[in-house]
PDB file of C-alpha atoms in Angstrom:
ATOM      1  CA  MET U 138       0.000   0.000   0.000  1.00 70.00           C
ATOM      2  CA  ASP U 139       1.262   3.529  -0.863  1.00 85.00           C
ATOM      3  CA  ARG U 140       2.355   5.760   1.962  1.00 93.00           C
ATOM      4  CA  LEU U 141       1.817   9.282   0.676  1.00 92.00           C
ATOM      5  CA  THR U 142       3.544  12.206   2.337  1.00 89.00           C
ATOM      6  CA  THR U 143       2.484  15.811   1.757  1.00 89.00           C
ATOM      7  CA  ARG U 144       4.962  18.631   2.378  1.00 89.00           C
ATOM      8  CA  ILE U 145       4.046  22.316   2.378  1.00 92.00           C
ATOM      9  CA  GLY U 146       6.802  24.909   2.177  1.00 91.00           C
ATOM     10  CA  SER U 147       7.724  28.344   0.982  1.00 92.00           C
ATOM     11  CA  GLY U 148      10.270  27.433  -1.659  1.00 90.00           C
ATOM     12  CA  ASP U 149      11.770  24.305  -3.131  1.00 92.00           C
ATOM     13  CA  PRO U 150      14.011  24.756  -6.192  1.00 93.00           C
ATOM     14  CA  SER U 151      14.303  21.017  -6.816  1.00 94.00           C
ATOM     15  CA  LEU U 152      10.501  20.669  -6.778  1.00 95.00           C
ATOM     16  CA  GLU U 153      10.186  23.633  -9.164  1.00 92.00           C
ATOM     17  CA  GLN U 154      12.664  22.017 -11.554  1.00 93.00           C
ATOM     18  CA  ARG U 155      10.962  18.625 -11.410  1.00 95.00           C
ATOM     19  CA  LEU U 156       7.521  20.135 -12.036  1.00 94.00           C
ATOM     20  CA  SER U 157       8.910  22.130 -14.953  1.00 89.00           C
ATOM     21  CA  ASP U 158      10.600  19.056 -16.440  1.00 90.00           C
ATOM     22  CA  GLU U 159       7.462  16.926 -16.112  1.00 94.00           C
ATOM     23  CA  LEU U 160       5.181  19.601 -17.586  1.00 90.00           C
ATOM     24  CA  ASP U 161       7.631  20.234 -20.443  1.00 87.00           C
ATOM     25  CA  LYS U 162       7.606  16.518 -21.238  1.00 89.00           C
ATOM     26  CA  HIS U 163       3.791  16.391 -21.187  1.00 92.00           C
ATOM     27  CA  ASN U 164       3.459  19.589 -23.242  1.00 89.00           C
ATOM     28  CA  THR U 165       5.960  18.363 -25.839  1.00 87.00           C
ATOM     29  CA  ASN U 166       4.028  15.112 -26.261  1.00 89.00           C
ATOM     30  CA  ALA U 167       0.720  16.980 -26.543  1.00 92.00           C
ATOM     31  CA  THR U 168       1.970  19.483 -29.114  1.00 90.00           C
ATOM     32  CA  SER U 169       4.059  17.458 -31.535  1.00 87.00           C
ATOM     33  CA  GLY U 170       5.309  19.587 -34.399  1.00 87.00           C
ATOM     34  CA  THR U 171       5.458  22.689 -32.207  1.00 89.00           C
ATOM     35  CA  LEU U 172       8.807  24.100 -31.163  1.00 82.00           C
ATOM     36  CA  ALA U 173       9.594  23.157 -27.579  1.00 82.00           C
ATOM     37  CA  ALA U 174       9.362  25.751 -24.844  1.00 88.00           C
ATOM     38  CA  GLU U 175      12.592  27.657 -24.326  1.00 92.00           C
ATOM     39  CA  GLU U 176      13.580  30.245 -21.748  1.00 95.00           C
ATOM     40  CA  LEU U 177      14.356  33.752 -22.962  1.00 98.00           C
ATOM     41  CA  THR U 178      16.283  36.313 -20.951  1.00 98.00           C
ATOM     42  CA  VAL U 179      17.660  39.795 -21.527  1.00 98.00           C
ATOM     43  CA  SER U 180      20.023  41.450 -19.066  1.00 98.00           C
ATOM     44  CA  VAL U 181      21.767  44.826 -19.014  1.00 98.00           C
ATOM     45  CA  GLU U 182      24.768  45.450 -16.790  1.00 97.00           C
ATOM     46  CA  ASP U 183      26.765  48.551 -15.955  1.00 97.00           C
ATOM     47  CA  ASN U 184      30.326  47.606 -14.983  1.00 97.00           C
ATOM     48  CA  GLY U 185      29.160  44.130 -14.048  1.00 96.00           C
ATOM     49  CA  VAL U 186      26.156  45.283 -12.005  1.00 97.00           C
ATOM     50  CA  LEU U 187      22.676  44.329 -13.194  1.00 98.00           C
ATOM     51  CA  VAL U 188      20.612  47.440 -13.962  1.00 98.00           C
ATOM     52  CA  ALA U 189      17.764  45.939 -16.001  1.00 98.00           C
ATOM     53  CA  GLY U 190      16.464  42.632 -17.226  1.00 98.00           C
ATOM     54  CA  ALA U 191      13.619  40.483 -18.393  1.00 98.00           C
ATOM     55  CA  SER U 192      12.933  36.776 -18.241  1.00 98.00           C
ATOM     56  CA  GLY U 193      10.295  34.653 -19.826  1.00 98.00           C
ATOM     57  CA  TRP U 194       9.759  31.991 -22.442  1.00 97.00           C
ATOM     58  CA  THR U 195       8.895  31.175 -26.003  1.00 97.00           C
ATOM     59  CA  TRP U 196       6.794  28.204 -27.044  1.00 94.00           C
ATOM     60  CA  GLY U 197       5.655  27.649 -30.580  1.00 93.00           C
ATOM     61  CA  GLU U 198       4.141  30.905 -31.812  1.00 95.00           C
ATOM     62  CA  ALA U 199       3.750  32.421 -28.335  1.00 96.00           C
ATOM     63  CA  ALA U 200       6.069  34.238 -25.952  1.00 98.00           C
ATOM     64  CA  GLY U 201       5.612  35.375 -22.380  1.00 98.00           C
ATOM     65  CA  ILE U 202       7.379  37.826 -20.137  1.00 98.00           C
ATOM     66  CA  GLY U 203       7.361  36.516 -16.583  1.00 97.00           C
ATOM     67  CA  MET U 204       9.467  39.232 -14.984  1.00 97.00           C
ATOM     68  CA  MET U 205      10.903  42.564 -16.067  1.00 98.00           C
ATOM     69  CA  TRP U 206      12.789  45.024 -13.909  1.00 98.00           C
ATOM     70  CA  VAL U 207      14.720  48.275 -14.328  1.00 98.00           C
ATOM     71  CA  ASP U 208      16.799  49.816 -11.543  1.00 97.00           C
ATOM     72  CA  GLU U 209      14.793  52.671 -10.050  1.00 96.00           C
ATOM     73  CA  ALA U 210      17.474  55.284 -10.817  1.00 96.00           C
ATOM     74  CA  ARG U 211      17.343  54.343 -14.529  1.00 96.00           C
ATOM     75  CA  ARG U 212      13.585  54.299 -15.032  1.00 94.00           C
ATOM     76  CA  SER U 213      12.144  56.734 -17.616  1.00 93.00           C
ATOM     77  CA  SER U 214      15.497  56.709 -19.435  1.00 95.00           C
ATOM     78  CA  GLY U 215      14.462  54.417 -22.291  1.00 96.00           C
ATOM     79  CA  LEU U 216      16.358  51.470 -20.838  1.00 97.00           C
ATOM     80  CA  GLY U 217      13.185  49.507 -20.093  1.00 97.00           C
ATOM     81  CA  ARG U 218      11.995  49.983 -23.662  1.00 97.00           C
ATOM     82  CA  SER U 219      15.377  48.755 -24.936  1.00 98.00           C
ATOM     83  CA  VAL U 220      15.074  45.601 -22.833  1.00 98.00           C
ATOM     84  CA  LEU U 221      11.505  45.045 -24.003  1.00 98.00           C
ATOM     85  CA  ASP U 222      12.473  45.613 -27.638  1.00 98.00           C
ATOM     86  CA  ALA U 223      15.350  43.105 -27.351  1.00 98.00           C
ATOM     87  CA  PHE U 224      12.995  40.525 -25.824  1.00 98.00           C
ATOM     88  CA  GLU U 225      10.472  41.038 -28.632  1.00 98.00           C
ATOM     89  CA  VAL U 226      13.129  40.859 -31.368  1.00 98.00           C
ATOM     90  CA  GLU U 227      14.366  37.517 -30.051  1.00 98.00           C
ATOM     91  CA  ALA U 228      10.796  36.223 -29.670  1.00 98.00           C
ATOM     92  CA  ARG U 229      10.111  37.112 -33.322  1.00 97.00           C
ATOM     93  CA  ARG U 230      13.381  35.467 -34.390  1.00 97.00           C
ATOM     94  CA  ARG U 231      12.150  32.301 -32.670  1.00 96.00           C
ATOM     95  CA  GLY U 232       8.918  32.416 -34.677  1.00 95.00           C
ATOM     96  CA  CYS U 233       6.588  33.949 -32.097  1.00 97.00           C
ATOM     97  CA  MET U 234       3.570  35.890 -33.335  1.00 97.00           C
ATOM     98  CA  ARG U 235       2.250  37.141 -30.005  1.00 98.00           C
ATOM     99  CA  ILE U 236       3.593  37.957 -26.585  1.00 98.00           C
ATOM    100  CA  PHE U 237       1.853  37.918 -23.224  1.00 98.00           C
ATOM    101  CA  THR U 238       2.655  39.542 -19.887  1.00 98.00           C
ATOM    102  CA  THR U 239       1.041  40.684 -16.665  1.00 97.00           C
ATOM    103  CA  SER U 240       1.651  43.823 -14.660  1.00 97.00           C
ATOM    104  CA  PHE U 241       0.044  44.970 -11.445  1.00 97.00           C
ATOM    105  CA  THR U 242      -1.541  48.422 -11.500  1.00 97.00           C
ATOM    106  CA  PHE U 243       1.220  49.656  -9.161  1.00 96.00           C
ATOM    107  CA  GLN U 244       3.891  48.427 -11.575  1.00 96.00           C
ATOM    108  CA  ALA U 245       3.987  49.247 -15.284  1.00 95.00           C
ATOM    109  CA  PRO U 246       0.802  48.593 -17.292  1.00 96.00           C
ATOM    110  CA  GLU U 247       1.073  52.035 -18.916  1.00 97.00           C
ATOM    111  CA  PHE U 248       4.639  51.245 -19.997  1.00 97.00           C
ATOM    112  CA  TYR U 249       3.398  48.149 -21.808  1.00 98.00           C
ATOM    113  CA  LYS U 250       0.427  49.992 -23.349  1.00 98.00           C
ATOM    114  CA  LYS U 251       2.812  52.586 -24.837  1.00 97.00           C
ATOM    115  CA  ALA U 252       4.753  49.673 -26.357  1.00 97.00           C
ATOM    116  CA  GLY U 253       1.639  48.339 -28.114  1.00 98.00           C
ATOM    117  CA  TYR U 254       0.296  45.864 -25.570  1.00 98.00           C
ATOM    118  CA  VAL U 255      -3.457  45.691 -25.054  1.00 98.00           C
ATOM    119  CA  GLU U 256      -5.276  44.681 -21.911  1.00 98.00           C
ATOM    120  CA  ILE U 257      -7.071  41.378 -22.324  1.00 98.00           C
ATOM    121  CA  PHE U 258      -8.071  40.699 -18.727  1.00 97.00           C
ATOM    122  CA  ARG U 259      -7.997  42.453 -15.365  1.00 97.00           C
ATOM    123  CA  TRP U 260      -8.110  40.506 -12.136  1.00 97.00           C
ATOM    124  CA  GLN U 261      -9.484  43.071  -9.723  1.00 97.00           C
ATOM    125  CA  GLY U 262      -8.404  43.119  -6.094  1.00 96.00           C
ATOM    126  CA  VAL U 263      -5.202  41.137  -6.703  1.00 96.00           C
ATOM    127  CA  PRO U 264      -2.963  41.102  -4.758  1.00 95.00           C
ATOM    128  CA  SER U 265      -5.146  43.236  -2.471  1.00 96.00           C
ATOM    129  CA  GLU U 266      -8.089  45.620  -2.529  1.00 96.00           C
ATOM    130  CA  GLY U 267      -7.465  48.689  -4.688  1.00 96.00           C
ATOM    131  CA  ARG U 268      -4.843  46.930  -6.821  1.00 97.00           C
ATOM    132  CA  ASP U 269      -5.346  44.854  -9.955  1.00 97.00           C
ATOM    133  CA  ASP U 270      -3.405  42.264 -11.945  1.00 97.00           C
ATOM    134  CA  VAL U 271      -3.510  43.431 -15.574  1.00 98.00           C
ATOM    135  CA  HIS U 272      -3.006  40.766 -18.273  1.00 98.00           C
ATOM    136  CA  MET U 273      -1.716  42.095 -21.598  1.00 98.00           C
ATOM    137  CA  LEU U 274      -1.055  40.859 -25.114  1.00 98.00           C
ATOM    138  CA  LYS U 275       0.838  42.200 -28.121  1.00 98.00           C
ATOM    139  CA  ASP U 276       0.614  40.982 -31.705  1.00 97.00           C
ATOM    140  CA  LEU U 277       4.170  40.642 -33.022  1.00 96.00           C
ATOM    141  CA  ARG U 278       3.196  40.231 -36.682  1.00 93.00           C
TER     142      ARG U 278
END
């Protein structure tokens, strides 16, 4: 008889990797003929110090930005747009036709709108009352 054990924690890199590997395997089997998912990152350093970056993925004709950050002292300088443009160029090179991201209302939804992203969904009250999680999409064609 199986003896199941449930663990609850606040972070487990080996679990994250295993889940990712298993889902990648399942997704690859379910989408034969589609390019496999691949991570995509862009980083900008000043004398070896990270000042901006983005990380996400491409999969088939879709791309997603999971995280994007610009050092506070360098915001409104065009650096964020340069990072975003580099991410989009590489996504297009990989065959992506659309790109997806989310941004909380206290982060940068207006930044993305200026770059051609459109709001497709708003999860109101997330992460807390008076704040929203804005889901956005851009057509790369």
